[in-house]
mmCIF file of C-alpha atoms in Angstrom:
data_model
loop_
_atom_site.group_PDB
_atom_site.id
_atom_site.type_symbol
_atom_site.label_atom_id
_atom_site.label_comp_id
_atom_site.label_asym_id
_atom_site.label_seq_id
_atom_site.Cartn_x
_atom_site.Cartn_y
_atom_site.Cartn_z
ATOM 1 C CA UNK A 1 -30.102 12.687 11.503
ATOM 2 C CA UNK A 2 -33.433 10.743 12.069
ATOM 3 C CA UNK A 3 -35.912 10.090 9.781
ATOM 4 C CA UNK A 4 -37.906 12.928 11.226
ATOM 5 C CA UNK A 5 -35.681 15.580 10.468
ATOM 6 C CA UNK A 6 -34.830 13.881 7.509
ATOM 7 C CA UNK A 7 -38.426 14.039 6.202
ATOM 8 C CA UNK A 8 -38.626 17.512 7.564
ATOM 9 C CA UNK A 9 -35.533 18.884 5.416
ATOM 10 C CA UNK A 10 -36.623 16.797 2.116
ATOM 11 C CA UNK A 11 -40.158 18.824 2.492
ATOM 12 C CA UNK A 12 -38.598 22.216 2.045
ATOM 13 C CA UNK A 13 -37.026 20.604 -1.233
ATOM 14 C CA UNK A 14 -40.580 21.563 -3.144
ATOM 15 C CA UNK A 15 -41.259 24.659 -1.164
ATOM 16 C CA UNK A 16 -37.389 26.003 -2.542
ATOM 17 C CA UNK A 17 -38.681 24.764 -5.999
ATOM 18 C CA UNK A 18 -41.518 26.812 -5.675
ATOM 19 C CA UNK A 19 -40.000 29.713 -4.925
ATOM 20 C CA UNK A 20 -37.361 29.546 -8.338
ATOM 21 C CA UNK A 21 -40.238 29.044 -10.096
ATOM 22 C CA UNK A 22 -41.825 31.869 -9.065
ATOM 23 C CA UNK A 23 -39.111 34.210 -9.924
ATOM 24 C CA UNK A 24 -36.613 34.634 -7.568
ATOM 25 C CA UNK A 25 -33.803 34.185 -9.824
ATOM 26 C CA UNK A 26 -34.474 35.780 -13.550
ATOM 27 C CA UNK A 27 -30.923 34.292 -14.898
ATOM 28 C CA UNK A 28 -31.585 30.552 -16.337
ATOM 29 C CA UNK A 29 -27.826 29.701 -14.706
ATOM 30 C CA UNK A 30 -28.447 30.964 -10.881
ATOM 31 C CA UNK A 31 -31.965 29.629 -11.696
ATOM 32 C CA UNK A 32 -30.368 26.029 -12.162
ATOM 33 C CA UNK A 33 -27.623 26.461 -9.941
ATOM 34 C CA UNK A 34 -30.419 27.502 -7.243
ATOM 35 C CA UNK A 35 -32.264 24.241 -7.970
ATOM 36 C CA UNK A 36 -29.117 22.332 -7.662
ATOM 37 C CA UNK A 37 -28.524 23.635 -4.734
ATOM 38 C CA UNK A 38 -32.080 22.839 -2.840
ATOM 39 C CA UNK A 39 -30.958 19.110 -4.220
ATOM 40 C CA UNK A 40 -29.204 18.809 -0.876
ATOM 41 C CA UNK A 41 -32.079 19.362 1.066
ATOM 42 C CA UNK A 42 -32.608 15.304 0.165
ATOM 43 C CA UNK A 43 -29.270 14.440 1.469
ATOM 44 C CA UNK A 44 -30.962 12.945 4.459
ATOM 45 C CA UNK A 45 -33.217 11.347 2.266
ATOM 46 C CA UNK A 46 -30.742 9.893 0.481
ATOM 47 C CA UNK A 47 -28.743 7.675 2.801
ATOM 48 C CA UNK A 48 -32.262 6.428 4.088
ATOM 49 C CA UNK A 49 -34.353 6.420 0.862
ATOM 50 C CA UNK A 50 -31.895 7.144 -1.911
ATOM 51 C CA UNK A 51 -34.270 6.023 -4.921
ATOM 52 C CA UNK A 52 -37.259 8.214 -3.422
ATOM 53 C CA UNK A 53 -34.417 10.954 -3.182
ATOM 54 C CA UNK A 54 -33.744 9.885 -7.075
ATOM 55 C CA UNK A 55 -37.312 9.970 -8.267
ATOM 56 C CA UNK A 56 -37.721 13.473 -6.284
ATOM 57 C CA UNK A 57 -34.509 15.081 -8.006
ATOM 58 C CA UNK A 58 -36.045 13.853 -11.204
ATOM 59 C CA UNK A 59 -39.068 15.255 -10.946
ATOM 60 C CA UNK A 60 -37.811 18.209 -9.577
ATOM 61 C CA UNK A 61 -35.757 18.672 -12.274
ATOM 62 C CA UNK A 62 -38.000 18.294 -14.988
ATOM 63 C CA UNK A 63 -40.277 20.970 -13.741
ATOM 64 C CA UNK A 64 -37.587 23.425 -13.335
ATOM 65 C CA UNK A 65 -36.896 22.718 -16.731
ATOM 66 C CA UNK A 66 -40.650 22.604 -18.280
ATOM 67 C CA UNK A 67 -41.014 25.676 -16.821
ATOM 68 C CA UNK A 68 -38.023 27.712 -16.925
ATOM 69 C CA UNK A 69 -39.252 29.615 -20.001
ATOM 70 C CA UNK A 70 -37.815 30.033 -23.917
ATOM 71 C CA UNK A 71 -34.386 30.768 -22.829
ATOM 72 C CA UNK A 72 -31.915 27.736 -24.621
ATOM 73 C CA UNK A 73 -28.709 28.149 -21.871
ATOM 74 C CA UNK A 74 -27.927 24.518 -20.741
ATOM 75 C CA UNK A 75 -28.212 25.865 -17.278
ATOM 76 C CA UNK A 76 -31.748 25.037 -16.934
ATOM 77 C CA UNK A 77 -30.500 21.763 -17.095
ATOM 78 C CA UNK A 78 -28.132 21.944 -13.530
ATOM 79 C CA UNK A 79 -31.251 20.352 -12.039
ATOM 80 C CA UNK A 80 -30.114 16.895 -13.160
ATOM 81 C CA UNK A 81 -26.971 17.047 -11.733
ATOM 82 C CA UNK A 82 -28.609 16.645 -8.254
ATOM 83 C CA UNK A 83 -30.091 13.280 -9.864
ATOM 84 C CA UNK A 84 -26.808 12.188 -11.010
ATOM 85 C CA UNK A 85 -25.281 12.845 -7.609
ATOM 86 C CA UNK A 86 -28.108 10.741 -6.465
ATOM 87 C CA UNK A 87 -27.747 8.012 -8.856
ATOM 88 C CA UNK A 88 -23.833 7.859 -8.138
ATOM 89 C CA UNK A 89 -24.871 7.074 -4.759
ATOM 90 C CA UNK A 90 -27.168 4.401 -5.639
ATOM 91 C CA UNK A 91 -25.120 2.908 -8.069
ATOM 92 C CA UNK A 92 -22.464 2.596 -4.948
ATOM 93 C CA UNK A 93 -24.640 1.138 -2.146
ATOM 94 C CA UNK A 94 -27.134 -0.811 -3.783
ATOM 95 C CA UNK A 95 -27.614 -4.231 -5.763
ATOM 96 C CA UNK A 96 -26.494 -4.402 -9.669
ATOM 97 C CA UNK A 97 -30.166 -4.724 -10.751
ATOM 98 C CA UNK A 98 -31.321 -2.047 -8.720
ATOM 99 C CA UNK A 99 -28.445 0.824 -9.827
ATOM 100 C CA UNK A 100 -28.606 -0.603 -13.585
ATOM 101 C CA UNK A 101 -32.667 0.150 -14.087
ATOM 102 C CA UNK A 102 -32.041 3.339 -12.459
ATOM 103 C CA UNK A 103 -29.491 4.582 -14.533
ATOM 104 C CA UNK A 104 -31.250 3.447 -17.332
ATOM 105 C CA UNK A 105 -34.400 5.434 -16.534
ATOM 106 C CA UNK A 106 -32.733 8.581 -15.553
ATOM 107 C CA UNK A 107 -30.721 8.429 -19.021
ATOM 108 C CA UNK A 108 -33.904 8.295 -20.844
ATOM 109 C CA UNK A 109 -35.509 10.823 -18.744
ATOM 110 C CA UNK A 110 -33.033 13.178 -18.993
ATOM 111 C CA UNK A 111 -32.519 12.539 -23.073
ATOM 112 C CA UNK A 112 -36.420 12.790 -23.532
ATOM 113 C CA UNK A 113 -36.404 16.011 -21.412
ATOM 114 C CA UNK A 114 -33.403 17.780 -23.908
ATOM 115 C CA UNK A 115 -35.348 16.935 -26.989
ATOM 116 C CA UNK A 116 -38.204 17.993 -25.477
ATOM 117 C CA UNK A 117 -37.792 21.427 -24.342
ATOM 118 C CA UNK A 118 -34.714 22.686 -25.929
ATOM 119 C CA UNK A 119 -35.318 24.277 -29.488
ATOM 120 C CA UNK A 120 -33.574 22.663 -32.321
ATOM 121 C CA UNK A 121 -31.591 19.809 -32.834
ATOM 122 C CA UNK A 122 -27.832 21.259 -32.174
ATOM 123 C CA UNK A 123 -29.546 22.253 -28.717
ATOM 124 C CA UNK A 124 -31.176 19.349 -28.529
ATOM 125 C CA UNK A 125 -28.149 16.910 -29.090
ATOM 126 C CA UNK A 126 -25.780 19.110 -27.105
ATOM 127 C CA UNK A 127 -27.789 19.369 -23.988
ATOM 128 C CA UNK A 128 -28.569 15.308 -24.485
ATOM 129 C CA UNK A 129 -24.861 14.577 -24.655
ATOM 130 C CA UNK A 130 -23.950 16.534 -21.840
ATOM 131 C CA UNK A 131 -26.298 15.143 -19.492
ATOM 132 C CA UNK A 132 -25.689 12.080 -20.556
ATOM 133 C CA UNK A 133 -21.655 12.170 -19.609
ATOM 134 C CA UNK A 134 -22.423 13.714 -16.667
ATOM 135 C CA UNK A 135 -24.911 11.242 -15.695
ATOM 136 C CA UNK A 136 -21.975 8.413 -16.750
ATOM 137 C CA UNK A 137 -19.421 10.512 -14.608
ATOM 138 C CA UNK A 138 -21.442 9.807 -11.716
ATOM 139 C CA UNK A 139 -21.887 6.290 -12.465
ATOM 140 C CA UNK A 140 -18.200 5.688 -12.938
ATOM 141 C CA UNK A 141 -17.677 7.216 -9.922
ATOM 142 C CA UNK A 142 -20.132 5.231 -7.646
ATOM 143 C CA UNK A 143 -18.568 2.174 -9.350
ATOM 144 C CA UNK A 144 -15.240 3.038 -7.978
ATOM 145 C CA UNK A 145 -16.255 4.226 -4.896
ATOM 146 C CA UNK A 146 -18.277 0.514 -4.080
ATOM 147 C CA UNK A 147 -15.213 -1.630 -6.340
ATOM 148 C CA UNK A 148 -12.685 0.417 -3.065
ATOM 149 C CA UNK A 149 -14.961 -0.450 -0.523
ATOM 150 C CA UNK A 150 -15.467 -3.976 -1.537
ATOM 151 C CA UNK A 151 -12.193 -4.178 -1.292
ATOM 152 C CA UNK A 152 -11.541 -2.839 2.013
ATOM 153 C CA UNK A 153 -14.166 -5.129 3.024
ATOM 154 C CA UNK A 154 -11.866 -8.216 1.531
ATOM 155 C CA UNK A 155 -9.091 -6.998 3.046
ATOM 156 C CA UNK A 156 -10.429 -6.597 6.262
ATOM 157 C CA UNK A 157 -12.103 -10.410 5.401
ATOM 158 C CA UNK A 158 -9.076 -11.344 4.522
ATOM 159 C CA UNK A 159 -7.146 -10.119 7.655
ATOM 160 C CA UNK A 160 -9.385 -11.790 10.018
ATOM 161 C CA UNK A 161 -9.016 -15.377 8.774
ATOM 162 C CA UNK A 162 -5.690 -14.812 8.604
ATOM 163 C CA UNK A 163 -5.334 -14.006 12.457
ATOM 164 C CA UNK A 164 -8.190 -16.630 13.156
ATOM 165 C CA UNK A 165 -6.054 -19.106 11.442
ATOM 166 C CA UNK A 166 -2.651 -18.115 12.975
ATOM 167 C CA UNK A 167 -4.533 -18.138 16.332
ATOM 168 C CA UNK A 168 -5.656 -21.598 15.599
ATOM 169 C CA UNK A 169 -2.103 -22.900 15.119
ATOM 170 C CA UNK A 170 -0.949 -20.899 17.824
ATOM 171 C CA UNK A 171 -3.129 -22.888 20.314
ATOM 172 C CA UNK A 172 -2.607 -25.980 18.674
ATOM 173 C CA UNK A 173 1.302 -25.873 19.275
ATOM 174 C CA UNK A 174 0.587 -25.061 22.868
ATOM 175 C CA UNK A 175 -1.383 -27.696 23.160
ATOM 176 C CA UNK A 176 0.541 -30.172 21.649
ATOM 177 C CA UNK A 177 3.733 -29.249 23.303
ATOM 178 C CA UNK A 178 2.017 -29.273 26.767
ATOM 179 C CA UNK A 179 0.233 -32.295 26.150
ATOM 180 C CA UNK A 180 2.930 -34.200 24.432
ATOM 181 C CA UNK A 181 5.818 -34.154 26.458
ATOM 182 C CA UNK A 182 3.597 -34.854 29.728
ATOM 183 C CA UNK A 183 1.693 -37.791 28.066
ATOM 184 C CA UNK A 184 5.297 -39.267 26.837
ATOM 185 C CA UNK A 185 6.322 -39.235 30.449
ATOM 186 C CA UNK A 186 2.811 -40.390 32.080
ATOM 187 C CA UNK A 187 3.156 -43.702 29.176
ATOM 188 C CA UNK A 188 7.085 -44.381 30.299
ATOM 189 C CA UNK A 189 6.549 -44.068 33.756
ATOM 190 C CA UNK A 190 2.970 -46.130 33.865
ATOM 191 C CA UNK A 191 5.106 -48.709 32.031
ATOM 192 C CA UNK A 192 7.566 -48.905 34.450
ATOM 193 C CA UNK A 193 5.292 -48.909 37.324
ATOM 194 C CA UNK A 194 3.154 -51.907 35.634
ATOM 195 C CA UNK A 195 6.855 -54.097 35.143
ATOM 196 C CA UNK A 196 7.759 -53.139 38.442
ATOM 197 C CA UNK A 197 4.470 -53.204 40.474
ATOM 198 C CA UNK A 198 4.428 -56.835 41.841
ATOM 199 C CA UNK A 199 8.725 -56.577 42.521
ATOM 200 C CA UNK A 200 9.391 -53.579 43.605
ATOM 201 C CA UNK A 201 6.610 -51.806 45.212
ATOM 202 C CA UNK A 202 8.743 -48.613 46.460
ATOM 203 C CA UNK A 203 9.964 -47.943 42.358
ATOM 204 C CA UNK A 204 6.151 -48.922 41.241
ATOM 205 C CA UNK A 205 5.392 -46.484 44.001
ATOM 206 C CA UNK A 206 7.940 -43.425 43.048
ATOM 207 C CA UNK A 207 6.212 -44.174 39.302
ATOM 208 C CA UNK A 208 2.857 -43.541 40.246
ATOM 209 C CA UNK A 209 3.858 -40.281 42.028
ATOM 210 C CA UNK A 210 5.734 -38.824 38.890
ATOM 211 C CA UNK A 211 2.448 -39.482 37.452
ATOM 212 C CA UNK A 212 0.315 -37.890 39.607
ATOM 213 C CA UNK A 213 2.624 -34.706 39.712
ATOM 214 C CA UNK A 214 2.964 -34.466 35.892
ATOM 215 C CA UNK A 215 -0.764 -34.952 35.338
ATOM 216 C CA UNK A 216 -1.307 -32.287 38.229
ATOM 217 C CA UNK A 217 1.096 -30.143 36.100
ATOM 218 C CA UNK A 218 -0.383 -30.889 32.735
ATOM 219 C CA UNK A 219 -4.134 -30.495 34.089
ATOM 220 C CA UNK A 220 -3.370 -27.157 35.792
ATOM 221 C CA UNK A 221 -1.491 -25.732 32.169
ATOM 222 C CA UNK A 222 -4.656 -26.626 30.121
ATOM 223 C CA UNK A 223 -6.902 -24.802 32.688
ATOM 224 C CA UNK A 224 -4.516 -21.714 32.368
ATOM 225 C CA UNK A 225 -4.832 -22.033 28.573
ATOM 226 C CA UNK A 226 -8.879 -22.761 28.562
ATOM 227 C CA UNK A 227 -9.047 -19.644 30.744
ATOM 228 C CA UNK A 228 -7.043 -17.618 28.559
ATOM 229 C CA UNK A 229 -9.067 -18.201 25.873
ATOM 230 C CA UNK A 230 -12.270 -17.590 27.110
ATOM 231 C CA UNK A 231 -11.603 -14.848 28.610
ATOM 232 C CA UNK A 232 -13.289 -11.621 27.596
ATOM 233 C CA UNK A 233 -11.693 -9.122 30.472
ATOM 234 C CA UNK A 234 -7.915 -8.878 29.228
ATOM 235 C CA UNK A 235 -7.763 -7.252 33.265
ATOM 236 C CA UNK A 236 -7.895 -10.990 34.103
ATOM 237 C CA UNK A 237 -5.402 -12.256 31.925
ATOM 238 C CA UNK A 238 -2.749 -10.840 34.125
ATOM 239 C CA UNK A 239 -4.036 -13.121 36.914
ATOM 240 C CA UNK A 240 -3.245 -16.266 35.288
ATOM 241 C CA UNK A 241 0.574 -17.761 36.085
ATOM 242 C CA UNK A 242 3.159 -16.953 33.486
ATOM 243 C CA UNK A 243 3.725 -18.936 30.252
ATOM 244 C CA UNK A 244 7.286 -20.994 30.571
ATOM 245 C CA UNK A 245 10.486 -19.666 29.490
ATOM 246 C CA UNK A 246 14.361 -20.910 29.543
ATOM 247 C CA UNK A 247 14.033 -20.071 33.205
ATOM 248 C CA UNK A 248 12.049 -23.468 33.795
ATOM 249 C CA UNK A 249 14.709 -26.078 31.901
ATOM 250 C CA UNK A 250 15.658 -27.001 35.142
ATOM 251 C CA UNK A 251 12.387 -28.324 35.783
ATOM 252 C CA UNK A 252 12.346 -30.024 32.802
ATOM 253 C CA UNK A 253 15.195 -31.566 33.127
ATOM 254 C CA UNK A 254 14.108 -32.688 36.591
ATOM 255 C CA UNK A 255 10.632 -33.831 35.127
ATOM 256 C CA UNK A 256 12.676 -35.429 32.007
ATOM 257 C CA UNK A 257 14.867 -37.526 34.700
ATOM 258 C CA UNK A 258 12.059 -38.859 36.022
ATOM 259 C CA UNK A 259 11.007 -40.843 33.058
ATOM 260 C CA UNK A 260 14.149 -42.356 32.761
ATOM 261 C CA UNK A 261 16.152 -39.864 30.218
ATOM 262 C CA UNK A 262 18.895 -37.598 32.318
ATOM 263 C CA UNK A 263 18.885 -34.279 30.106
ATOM 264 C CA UNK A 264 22.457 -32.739 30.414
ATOM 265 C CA UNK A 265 22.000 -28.595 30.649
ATOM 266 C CA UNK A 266 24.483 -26.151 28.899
ATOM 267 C CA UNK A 267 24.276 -22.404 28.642
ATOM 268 C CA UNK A 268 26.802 -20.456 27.069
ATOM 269 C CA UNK A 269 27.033 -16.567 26.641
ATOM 270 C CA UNK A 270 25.730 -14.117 28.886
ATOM 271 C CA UNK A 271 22.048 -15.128 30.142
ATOM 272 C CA UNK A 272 19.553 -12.510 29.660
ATOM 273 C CA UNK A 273 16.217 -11.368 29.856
ATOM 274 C CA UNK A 274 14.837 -12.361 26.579
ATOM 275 C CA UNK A 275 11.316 -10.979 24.593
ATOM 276 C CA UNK A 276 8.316 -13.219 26.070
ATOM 277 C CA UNK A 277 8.064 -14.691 22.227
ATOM 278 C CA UNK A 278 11.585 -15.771 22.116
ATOM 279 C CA UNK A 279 11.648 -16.975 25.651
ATOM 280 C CA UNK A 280 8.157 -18.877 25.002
ATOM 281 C CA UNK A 281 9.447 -20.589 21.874
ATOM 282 C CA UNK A 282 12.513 -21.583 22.939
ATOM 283 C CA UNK A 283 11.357 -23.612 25.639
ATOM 284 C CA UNK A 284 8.510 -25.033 23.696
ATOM 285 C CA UNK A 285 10.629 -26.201 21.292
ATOM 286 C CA UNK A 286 13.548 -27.794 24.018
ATOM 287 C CA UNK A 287 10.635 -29.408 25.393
ATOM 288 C CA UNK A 288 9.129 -30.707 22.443
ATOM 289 C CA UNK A 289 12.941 -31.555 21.557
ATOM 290 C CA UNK A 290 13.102 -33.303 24.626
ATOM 291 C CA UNK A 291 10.031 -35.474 24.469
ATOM 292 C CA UNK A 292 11.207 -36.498 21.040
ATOM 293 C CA UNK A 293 14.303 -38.234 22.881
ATOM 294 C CA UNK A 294 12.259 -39.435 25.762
ATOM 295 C CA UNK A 295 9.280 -41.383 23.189
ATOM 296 C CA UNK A 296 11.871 -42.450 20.106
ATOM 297 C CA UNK A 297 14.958 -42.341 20.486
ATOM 298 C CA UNK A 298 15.922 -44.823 22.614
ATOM 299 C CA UNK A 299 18.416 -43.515 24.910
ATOM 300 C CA UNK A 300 18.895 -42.697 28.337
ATOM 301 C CA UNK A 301 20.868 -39.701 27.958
ATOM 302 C CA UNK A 302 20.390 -36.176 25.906
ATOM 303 C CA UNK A 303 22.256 -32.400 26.159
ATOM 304 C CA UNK A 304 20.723 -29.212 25.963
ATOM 305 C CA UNK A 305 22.627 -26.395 24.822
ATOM 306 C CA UNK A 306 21.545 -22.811 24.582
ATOM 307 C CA UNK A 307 23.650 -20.038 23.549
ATOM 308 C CA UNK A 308 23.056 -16.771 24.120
ATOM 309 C CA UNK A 309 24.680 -14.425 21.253
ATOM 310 C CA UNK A 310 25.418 -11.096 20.815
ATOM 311 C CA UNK A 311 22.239 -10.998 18.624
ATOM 312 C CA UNK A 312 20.954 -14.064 18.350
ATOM 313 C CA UNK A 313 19.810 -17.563 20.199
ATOM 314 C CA UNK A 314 20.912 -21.137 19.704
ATOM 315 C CA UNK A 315 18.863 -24.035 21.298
ATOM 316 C CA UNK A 316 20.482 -27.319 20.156
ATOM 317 C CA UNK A 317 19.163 -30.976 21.183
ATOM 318 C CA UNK A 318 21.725 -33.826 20.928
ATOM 319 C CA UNK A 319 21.365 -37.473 22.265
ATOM 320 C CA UNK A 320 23.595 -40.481 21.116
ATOM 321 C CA UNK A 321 20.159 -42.838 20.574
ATOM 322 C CA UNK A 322 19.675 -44.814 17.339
ATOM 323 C CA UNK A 323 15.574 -44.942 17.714
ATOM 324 C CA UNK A 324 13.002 -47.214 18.483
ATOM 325 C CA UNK A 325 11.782 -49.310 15.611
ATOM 326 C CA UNK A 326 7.704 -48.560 15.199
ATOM 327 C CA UNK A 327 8.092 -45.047 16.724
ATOM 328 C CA UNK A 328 8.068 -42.875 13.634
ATOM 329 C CA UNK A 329 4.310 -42.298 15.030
ATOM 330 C CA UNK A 330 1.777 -43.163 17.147
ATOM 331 C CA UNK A 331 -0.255 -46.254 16.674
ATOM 332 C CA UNK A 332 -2.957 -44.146 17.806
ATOM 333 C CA UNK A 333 -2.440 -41.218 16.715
ATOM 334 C CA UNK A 334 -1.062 -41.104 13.707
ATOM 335 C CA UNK A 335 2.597 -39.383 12.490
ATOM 336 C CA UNK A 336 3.032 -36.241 15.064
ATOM 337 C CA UNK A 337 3.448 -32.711 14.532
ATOM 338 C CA UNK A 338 5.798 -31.985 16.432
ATOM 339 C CA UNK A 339 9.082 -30.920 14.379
ATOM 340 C CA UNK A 340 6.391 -28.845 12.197
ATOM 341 C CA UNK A 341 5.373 -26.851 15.049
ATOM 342 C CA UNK A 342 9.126 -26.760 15.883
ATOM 343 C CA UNK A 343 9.948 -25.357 12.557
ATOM 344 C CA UNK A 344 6.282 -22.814 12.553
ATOM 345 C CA UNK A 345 7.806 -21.320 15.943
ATOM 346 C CA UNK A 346 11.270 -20.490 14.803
ATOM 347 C CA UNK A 347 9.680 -19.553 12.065
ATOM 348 C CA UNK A 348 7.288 -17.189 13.347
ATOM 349 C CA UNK A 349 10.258 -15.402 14.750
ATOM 350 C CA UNK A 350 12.588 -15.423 11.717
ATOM 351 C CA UNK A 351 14.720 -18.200 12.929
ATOM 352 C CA UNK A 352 16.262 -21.047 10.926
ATOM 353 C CA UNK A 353 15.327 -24.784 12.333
ATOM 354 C CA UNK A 354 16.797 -28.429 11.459
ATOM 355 C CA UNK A 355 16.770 -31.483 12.863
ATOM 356 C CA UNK A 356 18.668 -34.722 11.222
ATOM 357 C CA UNK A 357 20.488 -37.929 11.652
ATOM 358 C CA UNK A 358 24.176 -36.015 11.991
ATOM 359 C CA UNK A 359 27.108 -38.533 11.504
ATOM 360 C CA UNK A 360 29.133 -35.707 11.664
ATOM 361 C CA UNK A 361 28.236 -35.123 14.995
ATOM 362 C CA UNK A 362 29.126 -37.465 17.353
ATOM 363 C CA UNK A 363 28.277 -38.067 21.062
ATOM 364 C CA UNK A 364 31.168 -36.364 22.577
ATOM 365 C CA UNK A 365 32.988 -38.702 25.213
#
């Protein structure tokens, strides 16, 4: 409704007033009732103006009354309700202050207008008491009615840090386990190209290629996951290449090789098509896994298992290497994060992680 209309309808408020008053209903009760009834005339009003719809139902009200003759039925007084309905509504969209003075007011209004035109006092008190409950009714219910919508409005608060946050962490494991396992192998093989540069060009050579391809690699995953991100039309999302799965261990393994650590692949159970979350995760966390053994723990040789159960997948990472000394983190860098965003993705998926120093586990011959 715009405010043109609205205006419109709120002027045939008086007009309807004028018209009780000049006898259309002879019975105090329909008399009230009919003036509580031309109260929603100011329902546009209301949601644009709702104190001027306040201060009209008061008014409005207090006529009817003043001049609704001797008769003592608390009828007369139905008038008010439209105020109270009005001040319920105020009391739920509008500040503390605001509600509190007008409640205030229209209590005193309504007591002063009971005392003042109803005949004696058990009339007086009766009517008084009665408008002032219902006038409290309507508060209470205003109050709950903007205490539940506050609270949807937390919830809804709440909700959306909540997926802001997860999203956060969700990107920063990508990035990590992109980033990480490609830097680890761009540092080993840059240090094997330096050693070997000046004796053996064709190795220093073969170094500098595995470099090139794995920052090619690494470069062209970030601009995947930039794009994804910034991208508004999810049409375009389907564009962009599809996110690793168990499917690609090969090529890690291959990529692995290269910086010097042979990865050892095992699959047991029946290989199947697994949900893109699962399939995601598990290789995130095999290659994180992976570039673990390649940056600390000192060995030129780790196994991959996956199982596939009946209901259930197994990833386990094994390598015989004792660790380098001064590896716990980077100098750089500080400690990583990579076993917590291990143990956030199996996590995520209601999956159990460890990783430990196992004695009882020993590098099978």
């Amino acid at each position: 409704m715009t405010n043109t209309r609205a205006m419109a309808w709120g002027g045939l408020y008086p007009l309807v007033l004028l018209l009780l008053v000049g006898g259309a209903f002879r019975s105090p009760n329909l008399y009230g009732l009919g003036a509580l009834l031309a109260g929603g005339l100011l329902i546009g009003v209301l949601r644009r103006a709702p104190l001027w719809a306040l201060v009209l139902t008061l008014l409005g009200a207090v006529v009817m009354v003043a001049v609704g003759g001797p008769d003592q039925s608390p009828g007369r007084f139905l008038p008010f309700l439209a105020a109270d309905l009005a001040l319920g509504f105020i009391v739920a969209t509008r500040p503390r202050r605001v509600w509190i003075t007008a409640a205030v007011l229209s209590a005193l209004l309504q007591v002063v207008t009971a005392f003042g035109f109803m005949s004696g006092p058990d009339h007086q008190v009766a009517v008084a008491i009665i408008s002032v409950l219902l006038l409290g009714t309507c508060c209470l219910g205003g109050l709950l009615f903007r205490e539940r919508r506050e609270h949807a409005v937390a919830l809804r608060s709440q909700e959306v840090a909540e997926a802001v946050t997860a999203e956060r962490l969700r990107i920063a494991r990508e990035l990590h386990d992109m980033v990480a396992h490609s830097i680890g192998i761009i540092a080993i093989q840059a240090g094997v190209g330096s050693r070997v540069i000046e004796t053996q060009p064709a190795e220093a050579r073969a170094a500098l290629q595995a470099i090139e391809a794995t920052s090619r690699e690494t470069l062209s995953g970030l601009r995947r996951t930039l794009v994804a991100l910034r991208q508004a039309d999810p049409q375009t999302e389907a564009s962009l290449a599809p996110a690793p799965g168990l499917a690609d261990l090969e090529r890690l393994a291959a990529a692995t090789a290269d910086a010097g650590v042979r990865v050892e692949l095992r699959w047991a159970g029946e290989r199947r098509q697994l949900p893109a979350d699962i399939d995601l995760s598990a290789y995130r966390i095999v290659q994180e896994a992976v570039t673990n053994v390649v940056r600390h723990a000192g060995t030129g040789h780790c196994r991959v298992t996956v199982d596939y159960g009946a209901e259930e997948l197994s990833v386990e990472v094994l390598d015989e290497g004792r660790g380098v000394p001064g590896t716990a983190g980077s100098a750089t860098l500080g400690p990583g994060f990579g076993i917590t965003g291990m143990r956030e993705r199996a996590g995520l998926l209601h999956g159990r992680f460890s990783a430990c120093r196992c004695p009882s586990r020993p590098w099978p011959g």
